[in-house]
């Protein structure tokens, strides 16, 4: 006989990007409707909302970069632009009725566990009480701007690619781009044709794989996929399978890795004829060691008559430009920081306090860690989606988020059935997982000697070193031996903090 449901869990989901949307849809489809999504931006999409710089394009093919529950047949390009991806996320939110659960412009400042429930506070002072908190904040959402002497003295315009000013005029301007990762490569390619001069400043060149990133998806393909949903689903499954080849390339030394690395080297040799420039564009580490950059236009752009590559160290920014270690001053009108993010902050800087007042900063003194990407010891009834060790660059993030959300749903069902009041992963299980991750990192390409943003301050690699099958096995059914399940004593005072809100499916103004 099935256990009779006792209570519906109330849930706060923090973040409305890929992870938050996947989580909300998964919960809703499973019959859990008592949740609120708190998003600090003014619309959904996460990284695709915040990043709007010229040339923004996804480096994953469109037919893979989508949710399994929301196939999109009519992508305009094989590699979609950022604006189209953001619209896709907004369309998914509308199609699955998530707007009623969504609160935008609602940055979470505090989330505190009182031994029984969570109290979540938003920047405007609104407080919500919930049984569970789901941290779906993602990785790349805290922009990093280097502290360069003289920056405040610059008389021109400055902008970070993650906070692009759409009123900024770049046409006919002298532009400096600082940074050489995927963002730097894309923004250089986009701005160079109309710039009076473009100077890219980079200390560490990147391997750039050639690919026709502006290739259109034929209209006949969209029509065929729309007319045959089963075929479309099969295509998605094939794309997931094919992504396993990429995972094998980065995880294990093999002929596949060698072939892709040779393609990166060929891309440089074939497109850059000038030996001196080619030498300055040649990294001193193995291809794929860092997040791989893909472009079909960058090498052409940086060789244009109005473009210049500067590899000398920047010593200061002056009112009129940028001075480098060789003593030269480069006069520019606009400085674009393509300098990335603080990649391991996750939920921070929110004041996150778990059992017995444990802060997330204290819990992560030795770097971010989570059991199988999704549970943190000391933080009962809190789960992360695309948390520490997520598979950035090896496995579909949409698949990973959906899988994790289904895993969490299993816990929600057991809570609803009255099996426990709190669930918390053990320290021992978390350490066993961390040890397994460390061992598996050994043969990965990320561990071959480069200094990438994948590394934490404590010299650990914050990635998923296993294949998709292993991930699926780990996140299909919870292992109770790795958790402590408790029934909380009856509270001596009302469960709701004074002035708080109980989370409901319909947001309530606070």
Short mmCIF file of C-alpha atoms in Angstrom, two decimals:
data_model
loop_
_atom_site.label_atom_id
_atom_site.label_comp_id
_atom_site.label_asym_id
_atom_site.label_seq_id
_atom_site.Cartn_x
_atom_site.Cartn_y
_atom_site.Cartn_z
CA UNK A 1 0.00 0.00 0.00
CA UNK A 2 1.38 3.40 -0.96
CA UNK A 3 2.25 5.79 1.83
CA UNK A 4 -0.33 8.52 2.16
CA UNK A 5 1.16 11.97 1.49
CA UNK A 6 1.47 14.00 4.68
CA UNK A 7 2.56 17.46 3.51
CA UNK A 8 3.64 19.26 0.37
CA UNK A 9 7.21 20.59 0.49
CA UNK A 10 7.64 24.33 0.05
CA UNK A 11 10.68 25.19 -2.05
CA UNK A 12 12.78 28.21 -2.95
CA UNK A 13 14.80 27.91 -6.16
CA UNK A 14 17.60 30.48 -6.40
CA UNK A 15 18.38 31.36 -10.01
CA UNK A 16 16.45 31.28 -13.30
CA UNK A 17 19.16 30.22 -15.70
CA UNK A 18 19.66 26.77 -17.21
CA UNK A 19 19.81 25.08 -13.79
CA UNK A 20 16.85 26.92 -12.28
CA UNK A 21 14.56 26.43 -15.28
CA UNK A 22 15.40 22.73 -15.55
CA UNK A 23 14.71 22.31 -11.84
CA UNK A 24 11.41 24.19 -11.87
CA UNK A 25 10.04 22.31 -14.88
CA UNK A 26 11.12 18.95 -13.43
CA UNK A 27 9.46 19.70 -10.09
CA UNK A 28 6.27 20.92 -11.76
CA UNK A 29 6.04 17.87 -13.99
CA UNK A 30 6.49 15.66 -10.92
CA UNK A 31 3.57 17.33 -9.18
CA UNK A 32 5.47 19.68 -6.87
CA UNK A 33 3.93 23.10 -7.38
CA UNK A 34 4.70 24.94 -4.15
CA UNK A 35 7.88 26.72 -5.23
CA UNK A 36 9.18 30.21 -5.92
CA UNK A 37 12.05 31.04 -8.28
CA UNK A 38 14.15 34.01 -7.13
CA UNK A 39 16.19 35.62 -9.89
CA UNK A 40 18.48 38.61 -9.35
CA UNK A 41 18.21 39.72 -12.98
CA UNK A 42 15.21 41.37 -14.59
CA UNK A 43 14.56 38.37 -16.83
CA UNK A 44 15.41 34.69 -17.11
CA UNK A 45 18.31 33.01 -18.87
CA UNK A 46 21.14 33.44 -16.39
CA UNK A 47 24.41 33.82 -18.26
CA UNK A 48 22.42 34.43 -21.46
CA UNK A 49 20.59 37.34 -19.85
CA UNK A 50 23.67 39.02 -18.38
CA UNK A 51 25.93 38.54 -21.40
CA UNK A 52 24.89 40.62 -24.41
CA UNK A 53 28.20 41.60 -25.96
CA UNK A 54 28.65 41.79 -29.75
CA UNK A 55 29.42 38.43 -31.32
CA UNK A 56 28.08 36.33 -28.44
CA UNK A 57 27.56 32.80 -29.77
CA UNK A 58 27.24 29.45 -28.00
CA UNK A 59 30.14 27.08 -28.62
CA UNK A 60 27.80 24.06 -28.35
CA UNK A 61 25.59 23.17 -31.35
CA UNK A 62 22.03 24.41 -30.93
CA UNK A 63 20.39 21.00 -31.27
CA UNK A 64 22.31 19.87 -28.18
CA UNK A 65 22.11 23.14 -26.25
CA UNK A 66 18.47 22.74 -25.29
CA UNK A 67 16.34 21.01 -22.69
CA UNK A 68 15.26 17.45 -23.36
CA UNK A 69 11.71 18.41 -22.33
CA UNK A 70 11.59 21.46 -24.65
CA UNK A 71 12.98 20.66 -28.10
CA UNK A 72 13.34 23.62 -30.45
CA UNK A 73 13.35 22.78 -34.12
CA UNK A 74 13.76 26.25 -35.61
CA UNK A 75 17.13 27.47 -34.41
CA UNK A 76 18.38 30.05 -36.88
CA UNK A 77 22.00 28.89 -36.72
CA UNK A 78 23.89 25.66 -36.12
CA UNK A 79 25.56 27.54 -33.24
CA UNK A 80 22.94 29.87 -31.82
CA UNK A 81 23.53 33.47 -30.84
CA UNK A 82 23.20 34.58 -27.24
CA UNK A 83 20.04 36.59 -27.86
CA UNK A 84 18.29 33.63 -29.47
CA UNK A 85 19.24 31.36 -26.56
CA UNK A 86 17.91 33.90 -24.06
CA UNK A 87 14.62 34.08 -25.98
CA UNK A 88 14.45 30.28 -25.94
CA UNK A 89 14.74 30.24 -22.15
CA UNK A 90 12.03 32.88 -21.84
CA UNK A 91 9.79 30.85 -24.15
CA UNK A 92 10.34 27.71 -22.04
CA UNK A 93 9.41 29.62 -18.88
CA UNK A 94 6.18 30.78 -20.55
CA UNK A 95 5.34 27.41 -22.09
CA UNK A 96 5.61 25.58 -18.77
CA UNK A 97 3.76 28.17 -16.71
CA UNK A 98 6.72 29.26 -14.62
CA UNK A 99 6.01 33.00 -14.68
CA UNK A 100 3.54 32.60 -11.82
CA UNK A 101 6.37 31.19 -9.70
CA UNK A 102 9.02 33.69 -10.78
CA UNK A 103 10.25 36.80 -9.00
CA UNK A 104 12.80 38.77 -10.98
CA UNK A 105 14.96 41.57 -9.56
CA UNK A 106 15.10 39.48 -6.39
CA UNK A 107 18.67 38.88 -5.33
CA UNK A 108 18.96 36.57 -2.33
CA UNK A 109 21.05 38.10 0.44
CA UNK A 110 20.49 35.55 3.21
CA UNK A 111 19.44 31.92 3.53
CA UNK A 112 19.45 30.60 7.10
CA UNK A 113 18.47 27.15 8.41
CA UNK A 114 16.90 27.14 11.89
CA UNK A 115 17.05 23.40 12.48
CA UNK A 116 13.73 22.75 10.78
CA UNK A 117 13.17 25.18 7.91
CA UNK A 118 14.97 27.74 5.79
CA UNK A 119 14.38 31.47 5.95
CA UNK A 120 15.37 33.19 2.71
CA UNK A 121 15.76 36.97 2.56
CA UNK A 122 15.68 39.03 -0.62
CA UNK A 123 17.51 42.34 -1.13
CA UNK A 124 14.27 44.33 -0.77
CA UNK A 125 13.74 42.85 2.70
CA UNK A 126 11.17 40.24 1.74
CA UNK A 127 11.51 37.03 3.75
CA UNK A 128 10.27 33.61 2.73
CA UNK A 129 10.10 30.40 4.73
CA UNK A 130 10.61 27.06 2.97
CA UNK A 131 11.30 23.41 3.62
CA UNK A 132 13.94 23.19 0.87
CA UNK A 133 16.33 25.55 -0.87
CA UNK A 134 17.68 24.71 -4.31
CA UNK A 135 20.79 26.71 -5.25
CA UNK A 136 20.71 26.93 -9.04
CA UNK A 137 22.98 29.94 -9.26
CA UNK A 138 25.40 28.55 -11.82
CA UNK A 139 29.10 29.29 -12.13
CA UNK A 140 29.83 32.28 -14.35
CA UNK A 141 27.84 35.18 -12.90
CA UNK A 142 30.34 37.26 -10.87
CA UNK A 143 32.34 39.33 -13.42
CA UNK A 144 36.06 39.75 -12.77
CA UNK A 145 37.75 43.04 -13.60
CA UNK A 146 41.50 43.19 -12.95
CA UNK A 147 42.76 45.87 -10.58
CA UNK A 148 44.95 47.86 -12.97
CA UNK A 149 46.57 51.05 -11.72
CA UNK A 150 45.02 54.17 -13.22
CA UNK A 151 41.76 52.60 -14.34
CA UNK A 152 39.72 55.36 -12.72
CA UNK A 153 41.68 57.99 -14.65
CA UNK A 154 40.70 56.74 -18.11
CA UNK A 155 38.77 59.43 -19.97
CA UNK A 156 37.07 57.07 -22.40
CA UNK A 157 34.41 54.39 -21.95
CA UNK A 158 35.01 51.11 -20.15
CA UNK A 159 32.76 48.04 -20.20
CA UNK A 160 32.87 44.42 -19.07
CA UNK A 161 31.50 41.94 -21.59
CA UNK A 162 29.21 40.45 -18.90
CA UNK A 163 27.62 43.86 -18.29
CA UNK A 164 27.58 45.23 -21.82
CA UNK A 165 26.28 48.76 -22.29
CA UNK A 166 24.02 48.58 -25.34
CA UNK A 167 24.25 52.36 -25.79
CA UNK A 168 28.03 52.15 -26.21
CA UNK A 169 29.22 53.31 -29.63
CA UNK A 170 32.18 51.29 -30.94
CA UNK A 171 31.97 51.98 -34.66
CA UNK A 172 34.86 54.13 -35.80
CA UNK A 173 36.48 54.02 -32.36
CA UNK A 174 39.91 52.93 -31.17
CA UNK A 175 39.11 49.87 -29.08
CA UNK A 176 41.19 47.91 -26.57
CA UNK A 177 40.05 44.38 -25.74
CA UNK A 178 41.68 42.85 -22.66
CA UNK A 179 41.37 39.07 -22.59
CA UNK A 180 41.82 36.09 -24.89
CA UNK A 181 39.26 33.45 -23.89
CA UNK A 182 36.08 32.60 -25.77
CA UNK A 183 34.60 36.00 -24.95
CA UNK A 184 37.70 37.89 -26.03
CA UNK A 185 37.87 35.98 -29.30
CA UNK A 186 34.19 36.58 -30.07
CA UNK A 187 34.19 40.28 -29.22
CA UNK A 188 37.41 40.91 -31.20
CA UNK A 189 35.86 39.19 -34.22
CA UNK A 190 32.67 41.24 -33.90
CA UNK A 191 34.18 44.68 -33.24
CA UNK A 192 37.19 44.62 -35.58
CA UNK A 193 35.41 45.18 -38.91
CA UNK A 194 33.90 48.55 -37.90
CA UNK A 195 36.62 49.80 -35.55
CA UNK A 196 39.08 52.52 -36.46
CA UNK A 197 41.66 50.45 -34.58
CA UNK A 198 41.41 47.38 -32.38
CA UNK A 199 44.16 46.32 -29.99
CA UNK A 200 43.87 43.02 -28.15
CA UNK A 201 45.92 42.71 -24.98
CA UNK A 202 46.71 39.17 -23.92
CA UNK A 203 49.44 37.59 -21.83
CA UNK A 204 48.38 33.99 -22.51
CA UNK A 205 47.25 33.03 -26.02
CA UNK A 206 44.52 30.42 -26.52
CA UNK A 207 44.22 27.51 -28.90
CA UNK A 208 41.39 28.30 -31.30
CA UNK A 209 39.60 25.48 -33.11
CA UNK A 210 38.24 26.52 -36.49
CA UNK A 211 34.49 26.07 -36.99
CA UNK A 212 31.94 27.90 -39.18
CA UNK A 213 30.16 29.51 -36.23
CA UNK A 214 27.86 31.68 -38.38
CA UNK A 215 26.51 28.71 -40.36
CA UNK A 216 22.74 28.94 -40.81
CA UNK A 217 20.43 26.04 -40.00
CA UNK A 218 18.53 25.29 -43.22
CA UNK A 219 14.83 26.06 -43.04
CA UNK A 220 14.06 22.62 -44.41
CA UNK A 221 15.70 21.09 -41.34
CA UNK A 222 13.47 23.09 -39.01
CA UNK A 223 10.36 22.07 -40.94
CA UNK A 224 11.34 18.41 -40.97
CA UNK A 225 12.07 18.32 -37.24
CA UNK A 226 8.86 20.17 -36.38
CA UNK A 227 6.86 17.69 -38.47
CA UNK A 228 8.51 14.64 -36.92
CA UNK A 229 8.95 15.04 -33.14
CA UNK A 230 10.18 11.45 -32.80
CA UNK A 231 12.95 12.14 -35.28
CA UNK A 232 13.80 15.34 -33.44
CA UNK A 233 14.06 13.41 -30.17
CA UNK A 234 16.28 10.86 -31.88
CA UNK A 235 18.53 13.66 -33.15
CA UNK A 236 18.82 15.01 -29.62
CA UNK A 237 19.72 11.55 -28.31
CA UNK A 238 22.35 11.20 -31.03
CA UNK A 239 23.77 14.61 -30.11
CA UNK A 240 23.99 13.51 -26.46
CA UNK A 241 25.77 10.34 -27.54
CA UNK A 242 28.16 12.31 -29.73
CA UNK A 243 28.97 14.61 -26.82
CA UNK A 244 30.29 11.50 -25.09
CA UNK A 245 33.11 11.51 -27.63
CA UNK A 246 34.13 14.95 -26.38
CA UNK A 247 34.03 13.64 -22.81
CA UNK A 248 36.33 10.79 -23.82
CA UNK A 249 38.69 13.27 -25.51
CA UNK A 250 39.16 15.39 -22.40
CA UNK A 251 39.05 12.56 -19.85
CA UNK A 252 41.44 10.01 -21.36
CA UNK A 253 44.66 10.17 -23.40
CA UNK A 254 43.73 8.57 -26.71
CA UNK A 255 43.99 8.92 -30.47
CA UNK A 256 40.84 11.05 -30.32
CA UNK A 257 42.50 13.57 -28.04
CA UNK A 258 45.58 13.61 -30.26
CA UNK A 259 43.41 14.19 -33.35
CA UNK A 260 41.54 17.14 -31.83
CA UNK A 261 44.79 18.65 -30.58
CA UNK A 262 46.28 18.34 -34.05
CA UNK A 263 43.22 20.08 -35.46
CA UNK A 264 43.83 23.00 -33.11
CA UNK A 265 47.47 23.25 -34.19
CA UNK A 266 46.47 22.99 -37.85
CA UNK A 267 43.86 25.74 -37.40
CA UNK A 268 46.62 28.12 -36.33
CA UNK A 269 49.15 27.12 -38.98
CA UNK A 270 46.64 27.18 -41.80
CA UNK A 271 45.19 30.58 -40.99
CA UNK A 272 48.16 32.63 -39.75
CA UNK A 273 50.94 32.90 -42.27
CA UNK A 274 53.12 35.47 -40.51
CA UNK A 275 55.58 33.45 -38.43
CA UNK A 276 56.17 36.17 -35.81
CA UNK A 277 52.45 36.64 -35.19
CA UNK A 278 51.89 32.89 -35.24
CA UNK A 279 54.55 32.44 -32.56
CA UNK A 280 52.82 35.01 -30.34
CA UNK A 281 49.49 33.25 -30.90
CA UNK A 282 50.91 29.82 -30.01
CA UNK A 283 50.15 28.70 -26.42
CA UNK A 284 52.74 26.84 -24.35
CA UNK A 285 50.27 24.21 -23.16
CA UNK A 286 48.30 21.38 -24.72
CA UNK A 287 45.14 22.15 -26.68
CA UNK A 288 41.97 21.46 -24.63
CA UNK A 289 43.77 22.05 -21.31
CA UNK A 290 41.75 25.25 -20.95
CA UNK A 291 38.14 25.75 -21.99
CA UNK A 292 38.41 25.26 -25.73
CA UNK A 293 37.84 28.34 -27.89
CA UNK A 294 35.97 27.82 -31.16
CA UNK A 295 35.85 30.41 -33.94
CA UNK A 296 35.81 30.72 -37.69
CA UNK A 297 36.72 34.41 -37.81
CA UNK A 298 39.20 35.28 -35.05
CA UNK A 299 42.48 34.64 -36.85
CA UNK A 300 41.27 36.67 -39.82
CA UNK A 301 40.22 39.52 -37.53
CA UNK A 302 43.48 39.74 -35.58
CA UNK A 303 45.46 39.83 -38.85
CA UNK A 304 43.42 42.72 -40.29
CA UNK A 305 45.16 46.01 -41.08
CA UNK A 306 43.32 47.80 -38.25
CA UNK A 307 44.06 45.11 -35.63
CA UNK A 308 47.02 44.58 -33.35
CA UNK A 309 47.97 41.89 -30.83
CA UNK A 310 49.88 43.08 -27.76
CA UNK A 311 51.42 40.46 -25.48
CA UNK A 312 53.42 42.76 -23.21
CA UNK A 313 52.17 43.15 -19.65
CA UNK A 314 49.85 46.07 -18.94
CA UNK A 315 51.47 48.29 -16.33
CA UNK A 316 48.86 51.03 -16.06
CA UNK A 317 45.89 52.71 -17.63
CA UNK A 318 46.30 56.39 -18.44
CA UNK A 319 43.67 59.03 -19.21
CA UNK A 320 44.17 58.38 -22.93
CA UNK A 321 44.95 54.69 -23.12
CA UNK A 322 46.97 51.71 -21.90
CA UNK A 323 50.68 51.61 -21.10
CA UNK A 324 52.59 48.33 -21.33
CA UNK A 325 55.85 47.06 -19.81
CA UNK A 326 57.84 47.99 -22.92
CA UNK A 327 57.02 51.65 -22.21
CA UNK A 328 54.60 52.08 -25.09
CA UNK A 329 51.28 53.82 -24.62
CA UNK A 330 48.39 52.68 -26.77
CA UNK A 331 45.84 55.45 -27.24
CA UNK A 332 42.26 54.14 -27.25
CA UNK A 333 38.71 55.45 -26.88
CA UNK A 334 37.09 52.34 -25.42
CA UNK A 335 38.37 49.59 -23.12
CA UNK A 336 36.52 46.27 -23.20
CA UNK A 337 37.24 43.86 -20.36
CA UNK A 338 36.80 40.30 -21.60
CA UNK A 339 38.36 39.08 -18.38
CA UNK A 340 35.86 36.48 -17.28
CA UNK A 341 34.44 35.73 -13.87
CA UNK A 342 35.08 34.63 -10.33
CA UNK A 343 34.16 31.07 -11.32
CA UNK A 344 33.95 29.30 -7.96
CA UNK A 345 31.73 31.64 -5.96
CA UNK A 346 28.46 29.83 -6.75
CA UNK A 347 25.88 31.03 -4.17
CA UNK A 348 28.17 33.64 -2.65
CA UNK A 349 28.15 36.44 -1.58
CA UNK A 350 24.82 35.51 -0.01
CA UNK A 351 24.90 34.88 3.73
CA UNK A 352 24.25 31.13 3.61
CA UNK A 353 24.08 29.48 7.03
CA UNK A 354 23.30 25.85 7.62
CA UNK A 355 23.13 23.62 10.67
CA UNK A 356 24.36 25.22 13.90
CA UNK A 357 25.12 28.48 12.08
CA UNK A 358 27.72 26.95 9.71
CA UNK A 359 28.52 29.48 6.97
CA UNK A 360 29.26 28.48 3.40
CA UNK A 361 32.60 30.32 3.60
CA UNK A 362 33.63 28.18 6.54
CA UNK A 363 32.33 25.00 4.93
CA UNK A 364 34.33 25.82 1.80
CA UNK A 365 37.54 27.01 3.44
CA UNK A 366 39.44 24.46 1.35
CA UNK A 367 37.49 25.24 -1.80
CA UNK A 368 33.99 24.50 -3.09
CA UNK A 369 32.90 20.89 -2.66
CA UNK A 370 29.63 19.03 -2.91
CA UNK A 371 28.65 15.38 -2.87
CA UNK A 372 27.99 14.38 -6.47
CA UNK A 373 27.57 18.06 -7.39
CA UNK A 374 24.41 18.43 -5.37
CA UNK A 375 24.64 18.18 -1.55
CA UNK A 376 26.83 19.92 1.03
CA UNK A 377 27.47 18.55 4.55
CA UNK A 378 26.18 20.91 7.20
CA UNK A 379 23.35 22.22 5.00
CA UNK A 380 20.23 20.10 5.47
CA UNK A 381 17.45 20.29 2.86
CA UNK A 382 19.67 22.32 0.55
CA UNK A 383 20.68 21.01 -2.85
CA UNK A 384 22.77 22.52 -5.62
CA UNK A 385 22.05 22.11 -9.33
CA UNK A 386 25.15 22.53 -11.51
CA UNK A 387 27.13 23.01 -8.32
CA UNK A 388 30.80 22.19 -7.65
CA UNK A 389 32.40 19.71 -10.09
CA UNK A 390 29.70 20.24 -12.73
CA UNK A 391 30.67 19.10 -16.24
CA UNK A 392 31.40 22.45 -17.88
CA UNK A 393 32.92 21.56 -21.24
CA UNK A 394 32.37 17.79 -21.29
CA UNK A 395 28.69 16.86 -20.80
CA UNK A 396 25.50 18.72 -21.68
CA UNK A 397 24.64 21.09 -18.84
CA UNK A 398 20.94 20.79 -19.65
CA UNK A 399 21.11 17.01 -19.32
CA UNK A 400 23.08 17.35 -16.09
CA UNK A 401 20.61 19.83 -14.62
CA UNK A 402 17.59 17.73 -15.54
CA UNK A 403 19.22 14.60 -14.10
CA UNK A 404 20.07 16.38 -10.86
CA UNK A 405 16.56 17.83 -10.58
CA UNK A 406 15.03 14.35 -10.96
CA UNK A 407 17.39 13.11 -8.24
CA UNK A 408 16.23 15.87 -5.89
CA UNK A 409 12.63 15.08 -6.77
CA UNK A 410 13.14 11.67 -5.22
CA UNK A 411 13.95 13.33 -1.91
CA UNK A 412 10.91 15.60 -2.23
CA UNK A 413 8.63 12.58 -2.67
CA UNK A 414 10.03 11.00 0.48
CA UNK A 415 9.62 14.25 2.43
CA UNK A 416 6.01 14.49 1.24
CA UNK A 417 5.42 10.93 2.39
CA UNK A 418 6.67 11.83 5.87
CA UNK A 419 9.86 9.74 5.86
CA UNK A 420 11.97 12.62 7.21
CA UNK A 421 11.98 16.30 8.06
CA UNK A 422 15.62 16.96 7.20
CA UNK A 423 18.10 15.21 4.94
CA UNK A 424 21.82 15.98 5.06
CA UNK A 425 24.75 14.37 3.29
CA UNK A 426 27.54 13.08 5.53
CA UNK A 427 31.04 14.50 5.62
CA UNK A 428 32.45 11.02 5.04
CA UNK A 429 30.45 10.49 1.84
CA UNK A 430 31.40 13.93 0.57
CA UNK A 431 35.08 13.25 1.20
CA UNK A 432 34.89 9.87 -0.55
CA UNK A 433 33.44 11.60 -3.58
CA UNK A 434 36.13 14.30 -3.46
CA UNK A 435 38.83 11.63 -3.28
CA UNK A 436 37.33 9.82 -6.26
CA UNK A 437 37.25 13.08 -8.22
CA UNK A 438 40.91 13.78 -7.40
CA UNK A 439 41.96 10.32 -8.59
CA UNK A 440 39.95 10.59 -11.79
CA UNK A 441 41.44 14.01 -12.62
CA UNK A 442 44.88 12.45 -13.15
CA UNK A 443 44.59 11.50 -16.84
CA UNK A 444 42.34 14.40 -17.86
CA UNK A 445 43.60 17.00 -20.30
CA UNK A 446 42.75 19.72 -17.74
CA UNK A 447 45.55 18.34 -15.59
CA UNK A 448 48.34 18.61 -18.17
CA UNK A 449 50.00 21.81 -17.01
CA UNK A 450 48.01 24.93 -17.87
CA UNK A 451 46.68 27.60 -15.54
CA UNK A 452 42.96 27.74 -16.26
CA UNK A 453 39.88 29.11 -14.54
CA UNK A 454 38.96 25.50 -13.82
CA UNK A 455 41.44 25.54 -10.91
CA UNK A 456 40.31 26.73 -7.49
CA UNK A 457 42.47 28.75 -5.12
CA UNK A 458 43.38 25.45 -3.49
CA UNK A 459 44.68 23.96 -6.74
CA UNK A 460 41.82 21.54 -7.27
CA UNK A 461 40.07 21.26 -10.63
CA UNK A 462 36.40 22.16 -10.34
CA UNK A 463 35.07 19.90 -13.09
CA UNK A 464 33.39 16.52 -13.57
CA UNK A 465 36.06 13.88 -14.38
CA UNK A 466 33.65 11.04 -15.17
CA UNK A 467 31.54 10.12 -18.21
CA UNK A 468 27.81 10.59 -18.63
CA UNK A 469 27.00 7.00 -17.72
CA UNK A 470 28.76 7.40 -14.39
CA UNK A 471 26.90 10.64 -13.71
CA UNK A 472 23.60 8.98 -14.52
CA UNK A 473 24.37 6.07 -12.20
CA UNK A 474 25.37 8.40 -9.36
CA UNK A 475 22.27 10.57 -9.68
CA UNK A 476 19.53 8.07 -10.37
CA UNK A 477 18.67 6.88 -6.86
CA UNK A 478 19.96 8.32 -3.56
CA UNK A 479 22.11 6.08 -1.40
CA UNK A 480 20.72 6.39 2.12
CA UNK A 481 24.04 5.25 3.58
CA UNK A 482 25.47 8.61 2.52
CA UNK A 483 22.84 10.71 4.29
CA UNK A 484 21.42 11.41 7.72
CA UNK A 485 17.63 11.57 7.78
CA UNK A 486 16.01 13.06 10.85
CA UNK A 487 12.63 13.95 12.25
CA UNK A 488 12.82 17.40 13.81
CA UNK A 489 11.26 17.96 17.24
CA UNK A 490 8.10 20.02 17.32
CA UNK A 491 9.02 23.72 17.43
CA UNK A 492 8.40 25.62 20.64
CA UNK A 493 7.44 28.70 18.61
CA UNK A 494 5.53 29.09 15.33
CA UNK A 495 7.55 27.82 12.36
CA UNK A 496 7.06 31.05 10.41
CA UNK A 497 9.40 33.90 11.37
CA UNK A 498 7.55 37.09 12.19
CA UNK A 499 6.86 39.05 9.02
CA UNK A 500 7.84 36.17 6.76
CA UNK A 501 6.00 34.65 3.85
CA UNK A 502 5.20 31.02 3.34
CA UNK A 503 6.31 30.02 -0.13
CA UNK A 504 3.37 29.45 -2.44
CA UNK A 505 3.04 28.85 -6.14
CA UNK A 506 1.86 32.42 -6.60
CA UNK A 507 4.35 35.10 -5.52
CA UNK A 508 3.05 37.37 -2.79
CA UNK A 509 4.27 40.96 -2.56
CA UNK A 510 6.32 41.49 0.60
#
